[in-house]
């Protein structure tokens, strides 16, 4: 396992000796950006990286910004200080309508449900043309002292995120090679892209089928 | 990659041109392609939710949502004083009888059609019955992603971070499609394929963003439209 950019770039330099770097065919920054593009595609396709974000709750507040570049949110828990108090159940706004006709104005001592406004991973911008990713927490708590949320999900990762060597080799390396050949030889690029897809299928299977036998509730 | 500047730093070398010399392409084209991608991704995947709040006015049926140049793509929920109201059509409202226009009470329905023509501005919503006072109108829309500009090129793009490369693939597909000495239709098709696949993934991710495998039940029979239409404004004490 190695940092995604450093590890993948080393593998590419072995495959393309003397072609990556200053005064070579492909600059370092160009190749590093392609590695991150491949990493994001693989992270989205295979759910490679798990991340969390802590959100401090405020009195009578229903909606909070989510800053972490989530791809998917899998779990939302709430904490009193460092003590985990429980998890929130996801619900649509229509579900909330069925529980309380005027849920927007309702408050309580504990929150039970959450919903998401906008897809995860969208940054807040300077204007209100559209909003970034937010989480709606219901019921808003009247006294939020020491209360916080922990949002868990799959994230994009950064240039130094450690990634398995075989994921780099099966997914990200062919992805970058595909792009490097896109102009000179589009057919070869399509072939490398097929290798990337195949690699993602193998990696995804490893993450989504972790048990050889049925699991049991405890 | 997060900002418009990051995208430009990749785009110009990728088309073997530079932002300063602009031999094959120019900044206007690059901006148009990027904003085209943002519009298309936003409209296709509907990944940004915009909530707008305003007060109704006594006797005013029609309200504008969004602003010029950033009208939302669509409306998916409307609330009056925190309570969801239901969608209807202009035809259904006008078929209620000749007195439909004079009926005035707390709005219980909204409709979006009937605004084509005139200014051509579709970002309007009409309420029925016409409000008879000041109520809080909250509209949930699919918002338009903020457009990029060279004067604010360090602003983050309003796209899920994992999908930001879609903007770049769209730009490259358009650049290699354009009739310049860099034209390469096979390369354009390659980038278009990458963009289309990412767009499909973005749409799927947005639609299934809640890890929800069960639905809340509702006791009793679902209220019908006639029930809602015939409710009096107030129910007096027995």
Short mmCIF file of C-alpha atoms in Angstrom, two decimals:
data_model
loop_
_atom_site.label_atom_id
_atom_site.label_comp_id
_atom_site.label_asym_id
_atom_site.label_seq_id
_atom_site.Cartn_x
_atom_site.Cartn_y
_atom_site.Cartn_z
CA UNK A 1 0.00 0.00 0.00
CA UNK A 2 1.33 3.45 -0.93
CA UNK A 3 0.14 7.02 -1.40
CA UNK A 4 -2.00 7.03 -4.50
CA UNK A 5 -0.16 9.66 -6.55
CA UNK A 6 3.39 8.67 -5.59
CA UNK A 7 2.73 4.93 -5.90
CA UNK A 8 0.88 5.10 -9.22
CA UNK A 9 3.37 7.53 -10.73
CA UNK A 10 6.23 5.18 -9.90
CA UNK A 11 4.44 2.36 -11.73
CA UNK A 12 3.79 4.60 -14.73
CA UNK A 13 7.43 5.67 -14.87
CA UNK A 14 8.40 2.01 -15.07
CA UNK A 15 6.03 1.53 -18.00
CA UNK A 16 6.96 4.80 -19.74
CA UNK A 17 10.67 5.30 -18.95
CA UNK A 18 11.91 8.80 -19.75
CA UNK A 19 8.52 10.10 -20.84
CA UNK A 20 7.19 11.65 -17.61
CA UNK A 21 8.71 14.78 -16.05
CA UNK A 22 10.18 18.12 -17.01
CA UNK A 23 11.03 18.42 -20.73
CA UNK A 24 9.49 15.02 -21.41
CA UNK A 25 6.34 14.06 -23.28
CA UNK A 26 4.08 14.37 -20.24
CA UNK A 27 4.62 16.84 -17.40
CA UNK A 28 4.50 15.73 -13.78
CA UNK A 29 1.46 17.90 -12.99
CA UNK A 30 -0.45 16.56 -16.01
CA UNK A 31 0.15 12.94 -15.06
CA UNK A 32 -0.57 13.59 -11.38
CA UNK A 33 -3.92 15.17 -12.27
CA UNK A 34 -4.79 12.17 -14.43
CA UNK A 35 -3.90 9.88 -11.53
CA UNK A 36 -6.35 11.81 -9.33
CA UNK A 37 -9.01 11.58 -12.06
CA UNK A 38 -8.54 7.82 -12.18
CA UNK A 39 -8.52 7.60 -8.41
CA UNK A 40 -11.81 9.52 -8.15
CA UNK A 41 -13.41 7.31 -10.81
CA UNK A 42 -12.21 4.16 -9.06
CA UNK A 43 -13.22 5.48 -5.63
CA UNK A 44 -16.72 6.18 -6.94
CA UNK A 45 -17.05 2.89 -8.77
CA UNK A 46 -15.58 0.68 -6.02
CA UNK A 47 -16.27 2.60 -2.76
CA UNK A 48 -12.57 2.55 -1.91
CA UNK A 49 -12.17 5.22 0.78
CA UNK A 50 -14.22 5.75 3.93
CA UNK A 51 -14.31 9.19 5.58
CA UNK A 52 -16.15 10.96 8.38
CA UNK A 53 -17.16 14.50 9.19
CA UNK A 54 -18.13 15.85 12.60
CA UNK A 55 -20.90 18.45 12.63
CA UNK A 56 -21.56 20.43 15.81
CA UNK A 57 -25.28 20.80 16.45
CA UNK A 58 -26.80 24.20 17.24
CA UNK A 59 -29.99 25.05 19.10
CA UNK A 60 -33.17 24.80 17.02
CA UNK A 61 -31.24 24.34 13.76
CA UNK A 62 -32.62 22.05 11.12
CA UNK A 63 -30.10 22.23 8.25
CA UNK A 64 -26.28 21.98 8.36
CA UNK A 65 -23.63 22.25 5.66
CA UNK A 66 -21.58 19.18 4.77
CA UNK A 67 -18.04 20.12 3.80
CA UNK A 68 -16.42 16.71 3.31
CA UNK A 69 -16.26 15.58 -0.35
CA UNK A 70 -18.55 12.62 0.17
CA UNK A 71 -19.50 10.34 -2.68
CA UNK A 72 -22.11 8.53 -0.64
CA UNK A 73 -23.28 8.79 2.95
CA UNK A 74 -23.75 5.50 4.71
CA UNK A 75 -24.34 6.34 8.37
CA UNK A 76 -25.19 9.29 10.61
CA UNK A 77 -24.67 9.02 14.37
CA UNK A 78 -25.16 11.55 17.11
CA UNK A 79 -22.86 12.13 20.05
CA UNK A 80 -23.13 13.82 23.44
CA UNK A 81 -19.57 14.92 23.98
CA UNK A 82 -17.55 11.82 23.14
CA UNK A 83 -20.38 9.41 24.02
CA UNK A 84 -22.18 7.84 21.10
CA UNK A 85 -25.91 8.15 21.75
CA UNK A 86 -27.33 6.42 18.69
CA UNK A 87 -27.79 6.64 14.97
CA UNK A 88 -30.23 8.66 12.90
CA UNK A 89 -32.57 7.00 10.41
CA UNK A 90 -32.71 8.41 6.91
CA UNK A 91 -36.03 9.77 5.74
CA UNK A 92 -37.35 11.74 2.81
CA UNK A 93 -39.27 14.96 3.34
CA UNK A 94 -42.43 13.08 2.40
CA UNK A 95 -41.70 10.64 5.23
CA UNK A 96 -41.41 13.57 7.62
CA UNK A 97 -44.76 14.90 6.36
CA UNK A 98 -46.34 11.66 7.50
CA UNK A 99 -44.88 12.00 10.99
CA UNK A 100 -45.66 15.65 11.58
CA UNK A 101 -47.72 17.99 9.42
CA UNK A 102 -45.53 20.98 10.26
CA UNK A 103 -42.28 19.20 10.94
CA UNK A 104 -40.20 22.20 9.89
CA UNK A 105 -41.30 24.11 12.99
CA UNK A 106 -41.11 21.18 15.40
CA UNK A 107 -38.25 20.80 17.91
CA UNK A 108 -37.36 18.23 20.55
CA UNK A 109 -34.75 16.92 22.97
CA UNK A 110 -33.31 14.32 20.56
CA UNK A 111 -32.95 14.02 16.82
CA UNK A 112 -34.10 10.81 15.16
CA UNK A 113 -34.05 11.32 11.41
CA UNK A 114 -31.92 12.88 8.73
CA UNK A 115 -32.35 13.73 5.11
CA UNK A 116 -30.00 15.11 2.46
CA UNK A 117 -30.43 18.26 0.42
CA UNK A 118 -28.43 18.20 -2.83
CA UNK A 119 -26.16 15.31 -3.72
CA UNK A 120 -23.21 14.73 -1.35
CA UNK A 121 -19.88 16.38 -2.10
CA UNK A 122 -20.98 19.75 -3.52
CA UNK A 123 -19.12 22.78 -2.11
CA UNK A 124 -20.93 25.88 -0.93
CA UNK A 125 -20.40 28.81 -3.32
CA UNK A 126 -20.48 32.55 -2.99
CA UNK A 127 -23.95 33.11 -4.43
CA UNK A 128 -27.30 31.46 -3.85
CA UNK A 129 -27.77 30.32 -7.44
CA UNK A 130 -27.88 26.84 -5.95
CA UNK A 131 -26.77 25.46 -2.65
CA UNK A 132 -24.07 23.01 -1.61
CA UNK A 133 -24.59 19.68 0.11
CA UNK A 134 -26.54 19.87 3.35
CA UNK A 135 -27.94 17.51 5.90
CA UNK A 136 -31.36 18.07 7.41
CA UNK A 137 -31.66 16.80 10.99
CA UNK A 138 -35.08 16.24 12.49
CA UNK A 139 -36.14 17.04 15.12
CA UNK A 140 -33.87 20.00 15.75
CA UNK A 141 -32.73 19.94 19.34
CA UNK A 142 -33.65 22.77 21.69
CA UNK A 143 -30.47 22.37 23.77
CA UNK A 144 -27.50 21.38 21.63
CA UNK A 145 -24.83 21.73 24.30
CA UNK A 146 -22.04 19.20 23.54
CA UNK A 147 -24.16 17.50 20.86
CA UNK A 148 -22.68 16.67 17.48
CA UNK A 149 -23.21 14.44 14.47
CA UNK A 150 -20.73 12.07 12.96
CA UNK A 151 -21.42 11.55 9.27
CA UNK A 152 -19.73 8.53 7.69
CA UNK A 153 -19.52 7.66 4.04
CA UNK A 154 -17.38 6.99 1.02
CA UNK A 155 -15.18 9.93 0.03
CA UNK A 156 -12.90 10.97 -2.82
CA UNK A 157 -9.58 10.79 -0.97
CA UNK A 158 -6.54 12.99 -1.48
CA UNK A 159 -3.21 12.73 -3.26
CA UNK A 160 -1.68 11.00 -0.23
CA UNK A 161 -4.47 8.53 0.52
CA UNK A 162 -2.92 5.06 0.85
CA UNK A 163 -4.25 2.65 -1.77
CA UNK A 164 -3.48 -1.02 -2.39
CA UNK A 165 -0.79 -1.69 -4.97
CA UNK A 166 -3.07 -3.95 -7.01
CA UNK A 167 -5.81 -1.29 -7.14
CA UNK A 168 -3.24 1.13 -8.50
CA UNK A 169 -2.06 -1.45 -11.02
CA UNK A 170 -5.49 -2.78 -12.11
CA UNK A 171 -7.47 0.47 -12.10
CA UNK A 172 -5.55 3.70 -12.01
CA UNK A 173 -2.55 2.82 -14.22
CA UNK A 174 -4.69 1.72 -17.21
CA UNK A 175 -6.91 4.75 -16.70
CA UNK A 176 -3.95 7.13 -16.99
CA UNK A 177 -2.50 5.23 -19.95
CA UNK A 178 -5.87 5.51 -21.64
CA UNK A 179 -5.82 9.30 -21.35
CA UNK A 180 -2.20 9.58 -22.41
CA UNK A 181 -3.12 7.78 -25.67
CA UNK A 182 -6.44 9.54 -26.25
CA UNK A 183 -5.16 11.92 -28.93
CA UNK A 184 -2.47 9.87 -30.65
CA UNK A 185 -4.27 6.54 -30.60
CA UNK A 186 -7.94 6.60 -29.53
CA UNK A 187 -8.34 2.87 -30.18
CA UNK A 188 -5.55 2.05 -27.76
CA UNK A 189 -7.12 4.50 -25.30
CA UNK A 190 -10.39 2.59 -25.53
CA UNK A 191 -8.51 -0.65 -24.84
CA UNK A 192 -6.89 0.74 -21.72
CA UNK A 193 -10.26 2.08 -20.59
CA UNK A 194 -11.70 -1.42 -20.90
CA UNK A 195 -8.84 -2.63 -18.68
CA UNK A 196 -9.79 0.02 -16.14
CA UNK A 197 -13.43 -1.11 -16.17
CA UNK A 198 -12.38 -4.72 -15.76
CA UNK A 199 -10.08 -3.81 -12.89
CA UNK A 200 -12.87 -1.92 -11.16
CA UNK A 201 -15.16 -4.94 -11.49
CA UNK A 202 -12.61 -7.12 -9.70
CA UNK A 203 -11.93 -4.57 -6.96
CA UNK A 204 -15.62 -3.82 -6.46
CA UNK A 205 -16.33 -7.51 -6.01
CA UNK A 206 -13.71 -7.70 -3.30
CA UNK A 207 -15.32 -4.87 -1.34
CA UNK A 208 -18.95 -5.84 -1.85
CA UNK A 209 -18.64 -9.59 -1.12
CA UNK A 210 -16.66 -9.75 2.08
CA UNK A 211 -18.28 -12.77 3.71
CA UNK A 212 -18.25 -16.36 2.57
CA UNK A 213 -21.25 -17.21 4.74
CA UNK A 214 -24.42 -15.43 5.81
CA UNK A 215 -24.05 -12.80 8.52
CA UNK A 216 -26.18 -12.82 11.64
CA UNK A 217 -27.75 -10.11 13.74
CA UNK A 218 -26.46 -9.75 17.29
CA UNK B 1 -9.07 19.65 -8.87
CA UNK B 2 -11.65 21.99 -7.40
CA UNK B 3 -11.66 25.34 -9.15
CA UNK B 4 -12.05 26.78 -12.63
CA UNK B 5 -8.35 27.64 -12.58
CA UNK B 6 -7.53 23.96 -11.89
CA UNK B 7 -9.60 22.95 -14.90
CA UNK B 8 -7.94 25.52 -17.15
CA UNK B 9 -4.51 24.34 -15.99
CA UNK B 10 -5.36 20.89 -17.29
CA UNK B 11 -7.42 21.83 -20.35
CA UNK B 12 -4.93 24.01 -22.22
CA UNK B 13 -2.02 21.52 -22.18
CA UNK B 14 -4.45 18.71 -23.04
CA UNK B 15 -5.41 20.44 -26.30
CA UNK B 16 -1.76 21.38 -26.91
CA UNK B 17 -2.50 25.07 -26.63
CA UNK B 18 -1.94 27.64 -23.88
CA UNK B 19 -4.14 30.17 -22.15
CA UNK B 20 -1.78 33.00 -23.06
CA UNK B 21 -1.22 32.29 -26.77
CA UNK B 22 -4.64 30.73 -27.57
CA UNK B 23 -3.68 29.49 -31.02
CA UNK B 24 -6.46 26.97 -31.64
CA UNK B 25 -9.03 27.92 -29.01
CA UNK B 26 -9.88 31.00 -26.99
CA UNK B 27 -11.08 31.74 -23.47
CA UNK B 28 -14.62 32.46 -24.61
CA UNK B 29 -14.92 28.97 -26.06
CA UNK B 30 -13.47 27.37 -22.93
CA UNK B 31 -15.89 29.25 -20.70
CA UNK B 32 -18.85 28.40 -22.91
CA UNK B 33 -17.95 24.70 -22.88
CA UNK B 34 -17.47 24.61 -19.11
CA UNK B 35 -20.75 26.39 -18.45
CA UNK B 36 -22.47 24.18 -20.99
CA UNK B 37 -21.25 21.15 -19.07
CA UNK B 38 -22.46 22.59 -15.78
CA UNK B 39 -25.90 23.37 -17.21
CA UNK B 40 -26.21 19.92 -18.73
CA UNK B 41 -24.97 18.07 -15.66
CA UNK B 42 -27.25 20.10 -13.39
CA UNK B 43 -30.29 19.60 -15.55
CA UNK B 44 -29.68 15.93 -16.29
CA UNK B 45 -28.73 14.79 -12.78
CA UNK B 46 -30.63 17.44 -10.76
CA UNK B 47 -27.98 17.28 -8.10
CA UNK B 48 -28.44 20.70 -6.48
CA UNK B 49 -31.43 21.51 -4.33
CA UNK B 50 -32.31 25.15 -3.92
CA UNK B 51 -34.70 26.23 -1.17
CA UNK B 52 -36.31 29.64 -1.58
CA UNK B 53 -38.42 31.37 1.04
CA UNK B 54 -40.73 34.32 0.53
CA UNK B 55 -44.00 35.59 1.94
CA UNK B 56 -47.25 35.53 0.03
CA UNK B 57 -49.25 38.72 -0.40
CA UNK B 58 -52.98 39.06 -0.05
CA UNK B 59 -54.57 38.56 -3.45
CA UNK B 60 -51.35 37.62 -5.31
CA UNK B 61 -51.59 34.28 -7.08
CA UNK B 62 -48.28 34.09 -9.01
CA UNK B 63 -44.76 34.21 -7.54
CA UNK B 64 -41.34 34.26 -9.16
CA UNK B 65 -38.71 31.78 -8.04
CA UNK B 66 -35.02 32.04 -8.82
CA UNK B 67 -33.56 35.09 -10.49
CA UNK B 68 -32.69 36.10 -14.00
CA UNK B 69 -30.12 33.73 -15.44
CA UNK B 70 -30.42 31.24 -12.61
CA UNK B 71 -34.02 30.13 -12.85
CA UNK B 72 -34.30 26.66 -11.33
CA UNK B 73 -34.82 23.63 -13.55
CA UNK B 74 -37.91 22.51 -11.70
CA UNK B 75 -39.90 22.53 -8.51
CA UNK B 76 -40.20 19.38 -6.45
CA UNK B 77 -41.95 20.55 -3.28
CA UNK B 78 -43.86 23.58 -2.02
CA UNK B 79 -44.82 24.42 1.55
CA UNK B 80 -47.15 27.03 2.98
CA UNK B 81 -46.39 27.88 6.60
CA UNK B 82 -44.29 24.74 6.91
CA UNK B 83 -46.92 22.38 5.52
CA UNK B 84 -46.55 20.69 2.13
CA UNK B 85 -49.16 21.58 -0.46
CA UNK B 86 -50.00 19.52 -3.49
CA UNK B 87 -49.27 19.91 -7.18
CA UNK B 88 -52.12 20.41 -9.60
CA UNK B 89 -52.47 21.76 -13.12
CA UNK B 90 -53.88 24.97 -14.45
CA UNK B 91 -56.51 22.98 -16.34
CA UNK B 92 -57.73 21.31 -13.17
CA UNK B 93 -57.98 24.64 -11.40
CA UNK B 94 -59.83 26.42 -14.16
CA UNK B 95 -62.21 23.49 -14.53
CA UNK B 96 -63.41 24.02 -10.98
CA UNK B 97 -65.99 26.54 -12.20
CA UNK B 98 -66.35 30.16 -13.07
CA UNK B 99 -65.65 31.32 -9.54
CA UNK B 100 -62.22 29.73 -9.20
CA UNK B 101 -60.45 33.06 -9.60
CA UNK B 102 -62.32 34.71 -6.77
CA UNK B 103 -61.74 31.96 -4.23
CA UNK B 104 -59.34 33.23 -1.59
CA UNK B 105 -58.02 31.39 1.47
CA UNK B 106 -54.91 29.48 2.62
CA UNK B 107 -53.32 27.99 -0.55
CA UNK B 108 -53.49 24.19 -0.72
CA UNK B 109 -52.28 23.59 -4.26
CA UNK B 110 -49.64 24.91 -6.61
CA UNK B 111 -49.23 24.70 -10.35
CA UNK B 112 -46.39 25.50 -12.70
CA UNK B 113 -47.95 25.40 -16.16
CA UNK B 114 -49.68 28.24 -17.93
CA UNK B 115 -46.65 30.53 -17.94
CA UNK B 116 -45.27 29.70 -21.38
CA UNK B 117 -45.35 32.71 -23.65
CA UNK B 118 -45.08 36.32 -22.64
CA UNK B 119 -41.62 36.76 -21.24
CA UNK B 120 -40.93 33.04 -21.63
CA UNK B 121 -39.91 32.90 -18.01
CA UNK B 122 -40.89 29.53 -16.60
CA UNK B 123 -39.58 30.18 -13.11
CA UNK B 124 -42.97 31.06 -11.71
CA UNK B 125 -45.35 29.29 -9.46
CA UNK B 126 -49.07 29.88 -8.95
CA UNK B 127 -51.02 29.07 -5.80
CA UNK B 128 -54.60 27.94 -5.45
CA UNK B 129 -56.71 29.18 -3.76
CA UNK B 130 -55.35 32.68 -3.99
CA UNK B 131 -53.71 33.64 -0.67
CA UNK B 132 -55.93 35.73 1.57
CA UNK B 133 -53.04 37.01 3.66
CA UNK B 134 -49.36 36.70 4.42
CA UNK B 135 -48.10 33.10 4.56
CA UNK B 136 -44.58 31.74 4.42
CA UNK B 137 -44.02 30.20 0.99
CA UNK B 138 -41.10 27.76 0.83
CA UNK B 139 -40.18 26.33 -2.57
CA UNK B 140 -37.80 23.41 -3.12
CA UNK B 141 -36.26 23.50 -6.57
CA UNK B 142 -33.58 21.84 -8.65
CA UNK B 143 -31.06 24.67 -8.76
CA UNK B 144 -28.75 25.66 -11.56
CA UNK B 145 -25.06 25.14 -10.69
CA UNK B 146 -23.20 28.43 -10.43
CA UNK B 147 -21.56 29.36 -13.71
CA UNK B 148 -17.79 29.79 -13.86
CA UNK B 149 -16.05 32.99 -14.91
CA UNK B 150 -12.45 34.06 -15.45
CA UNK B 151 -12.89 36.89 -12.97
CA UNK B 152 -13.57 34.37 -10.18
CA UNK B 153 -11.45 31.45 -11.30
CA UNK B 154 -10.50 30.38 -7.78
CA UNK B 155 -14.13 29.69 -6.83
CA UNK B 156 -14.95 26.05 -6.39
CA UNK B 157 -17.14 24.46 -9.04
CA UNK B 158 -20.58 23.51 -7.86
CA UNK B 159 -20.28 19.85 -8.74
CA UNK B 160 -19.78 16.85 -6.46
CA UNK B 161 -16.02 16.66 -6.17
CA UNK B 162 -15.74 13.15 -7.57
CA UNK B 163 -17.64 14.30 -10.69
CA UNK B 164 -15.72 17.51 -11.42
CA UNK B 165 -13.71 15.77 -14.15
CA UNK B 166 -16.95 15.50 -16.10
CA UNK B 167 -16.69 19.22 -16.87
CA UNK B 168 -13.22 18.64 -18.25
CA UNK B 169 -14.20 15.65 -20.40
CA UNK B 170 -17.09 17.67 -21.84
CA UNK B 171 -14.74 20.55 -22.70
CA UNK B 172 -12.25 18.21 -24.36
CA UNK B 173 -15.00 16.49 -26.34
CA UNK B 174 -16.15 19.86 -27.66
CA UNK B 175 -12.61 21.09 -28.33
CA UNK B 176 -11.64 18.04 -30.39
CA UNK B 177 -14.98 18.26 -32.22
CA UNK B 178 -14.44 21.88 -33.27
CA UNK B 179 -13.17 22.52 -36.80
CA UNK B 180 -9.62 23.53 -36.02
CA UNK B 181 -6.27 21.99 -36.82
CA UNK B 182 -6.68 20.06 -33.57
CA UNK B 183 -9.90 18.41 -34.74
CA UNK B 184 -9.95 14.69 -33.93
CA UNK B 185 -13.38 13.11 -34.01
CA UNK B 186 -12.25 9.81 -32.51
CA UNK B 187 -10.69 11.58 -29.54
CA UNK B 188 -13.82 13.68 -29.21
CA UNK B 189 -15.93 10.52 -29.11
CA UNK B 190 -13.61 9.06 -26.47
CA UNK B 191 -14.08 12.05 -24.16
CA UNK B 192 -17.80 12.19 -24.90
CA UNK B 193 -18.07 8.57 -23.79
CA UNK B 194 -16.26 9.34 -20.54
CA UNK B 195 -18.53 12.31 -19.93
CA UNK B 196 -21.72 10.39 -20.68
CA UNK B 197 -20.75 7.57 -18.34
CA UNK B 198 -19.94 9.99 -15.55
CA UNK B 199 -23.22 11.81 -16.12
CA UNK B 200 -25.14 8.57 -15.75
CA UNK B 201 -23.27 7.78 -12.53
CA UNK B 202 -23.99 11.25 -11.21
CA UNK B 203 -27.67 10.86 -11.95
CA UNK B 204 -27.75 7.48 -10.21
CA UNK B 205 -25.81 8.78 -7.20
CA UNK B 206 -28.12 11.77 -6.84
CA UNK B 207 -31.34 9.81 -7.15
CA UNK B 208 -30.24 7.18 -4.65
CA UNK B 209 -28.37 9.40 -2.21
CA UNK B 210 -30.35 8.25 0.82
CA UNK B 211 -29.43 4.69 1.91
CA UNK B 212 -33.12 3.98 2.31
CA UNK B 213 -34.56 0.50 2.12
CA UNK B 214 -37.92 1.02 3.79
CA UNK B 215 -40.84 3.45 3.60
CA UNK B 216 -42.89 5.08 6.28
CA UNK B 217 -46.46 3.89 6.42
CA UNK B 218 -49.45 6.16 6.73
CA UNK B 219 -52.51 5.18 8.74
CA UNK B 220 -55.92 5.35 7.12
CA UNK B 221 -56.88 6.21 3.60
CA UNK B 222 -54.90 8.66 1.55
CA UNK B 223 -56.62 12.05 1.39
CA UNK B 224 -58.07 12.78 -2.00
CA UNK B 225 -57.94 16.04 -3.87
CA UNK B 226 -61.64 16.73 -3.26
CA UNK B 227 -61.04 16.38 0.43
CA UNK B 228 -58.34 19.04 0.36
CA UNK B 229 -60.34 21.35 -1.90
CA UNK B 230 -63.41 21.29 0.28
CA UNK B 231 -61.75 21.91 3.62
CA UNK B 232 -63.01 25.09 5.24
CA UNK B 233 -60.50 27.70 6.38
CA UNK B 234 -61.31 27.09 10.02
CA UNK B 235 -63.24 24.38 11.83
CA UNK B 236 -65.33 25.96 14.60
CA UNK B 237 -65.56 24.53 18.09
CA UNK B 238 -68.52 22.14 18.48
#
